[in-house]
């Protein structure tokens, strides 16, 4: 089967999701750099959402990171990224579905300084996030990394920006800390790891004043 092409940018956490899916699934692929500061017209012409990531495979295109990752899981062999057990499979999808409201929205609100009580709201958010975990760990829904871990991890790698600009911690609970450690130890996660300094610089437009 021909290799897919992933349109991506290193700063983007959504593109990071799809790079992680391809890496953990061990799918050879071509990575195409898309400039987000000045998105090229050729990309706007082919991507309906004009955003990264987008996967191109067998002459077809799919966008939206969570959907791309389901496609990667379905279209390629390699380690399975969804549990076979129907309950855990549903829990993985619940966790992915909850990531937007429980993690991604609070992350950007905190970064922009839009939370009224950031420390309290972050603690509450992490509590709710942990409730979306299932099984005995160390991964989000059991003992193997999968789509739920992948959907959530990019923001934990970028948590350094919240610490830098606002003094906020993202992995304050022992369960989240153990999970992040287990993820960071995976070779595929290490291979796709971003440069912390580039995150701090990349997110500076949202949060100009560093924490004292
Ligand atoms: N819901 C989309 C979000 C993708 C997204 O917001 N990507 C950003 C970069 S992180 C983007 O390409 N924005 C367009 C731009 O910056 O012009 C997904 O999950 O793939």
Short mmCIF file of C-alpha atoms and ligand atoms in Angstrom, two decimals, residues 12-14 17 36 39 50-53 63-66, ligand 1:
data_model
loop_
_atom_site.label_atom_id
_atom_site.label_comp_id
_atom_site.label_asym_id
_atom_site.label_seq_id
_atom_site.Cartn_x
_atom_site.Cartn_y
_atom_site.Cartn_z
CA UNK A 12 0.35 22.60 16.17
CA UNK A 13 -0.92 20.19 18.85
CA UNK A 14 -3.62 18.84 16.52
CA UNK A 17 -1.90 14.12 17.46
CA UNK A 36 0.94 28.65 9.58
CA UNK A 39 -0.50 29.65 4.90
CA UNK A 50 -7.54 25.58 5.80
CA UNK A 51 -5.95 24.07 8.89
CA UNK A 52 -3.44 21.35 9.73
CA UNK A 53 -3.36 18.40 10.00
CA UNK A 63 -8.91 16.41 7.82
CA UNK A 64 -9.69 16.91 11.55
CA UNK A 65 -7.10 15.25 13.79
CA UNK A 66 -9.46 12.92 15.69
N1 LIG B 1 -10.23 20.76 14.89
C1 LIG B 1 -9.00 20.78 14.11
C2 LIG B 1 -8.14 21.93 14.60
C3 LIG B 1 -6.91 22.15 13.75
C4 LIG B 1 -6.29 23.51 14.00
O1 LIG B 1 -6.87 24.38 14.69
N2 LIG B 1 -5.11 23.73 13.43
C5 LIG B 1 -4.51 25.05 13.49
C6 LIG B 1 -3.05 25.00 13.90
S1 LIG B 1 -2.83 24.36 15.52
C7 LIG B 1 -4.52 25.67 12.11
O2 LIG B 1 -4.09 25.05 11.15
N3 LIG B 1 -5.01 26.90 12.02
C8 LIG B 1 -5.08 27.60 10.77
C9 LIG B 1 -4.21 28.82 10.73
O3 LIG B 1 -3.43 29.02 11.66
O4 LIG B 1 -4.32 29.56 9.75
C10 LIG B 1 -8.31 19.43 14.23
O5 LIG B 1 -8.54 18.74 15.23
O6 LIG B 1 -7.57 19.05 13.32
#
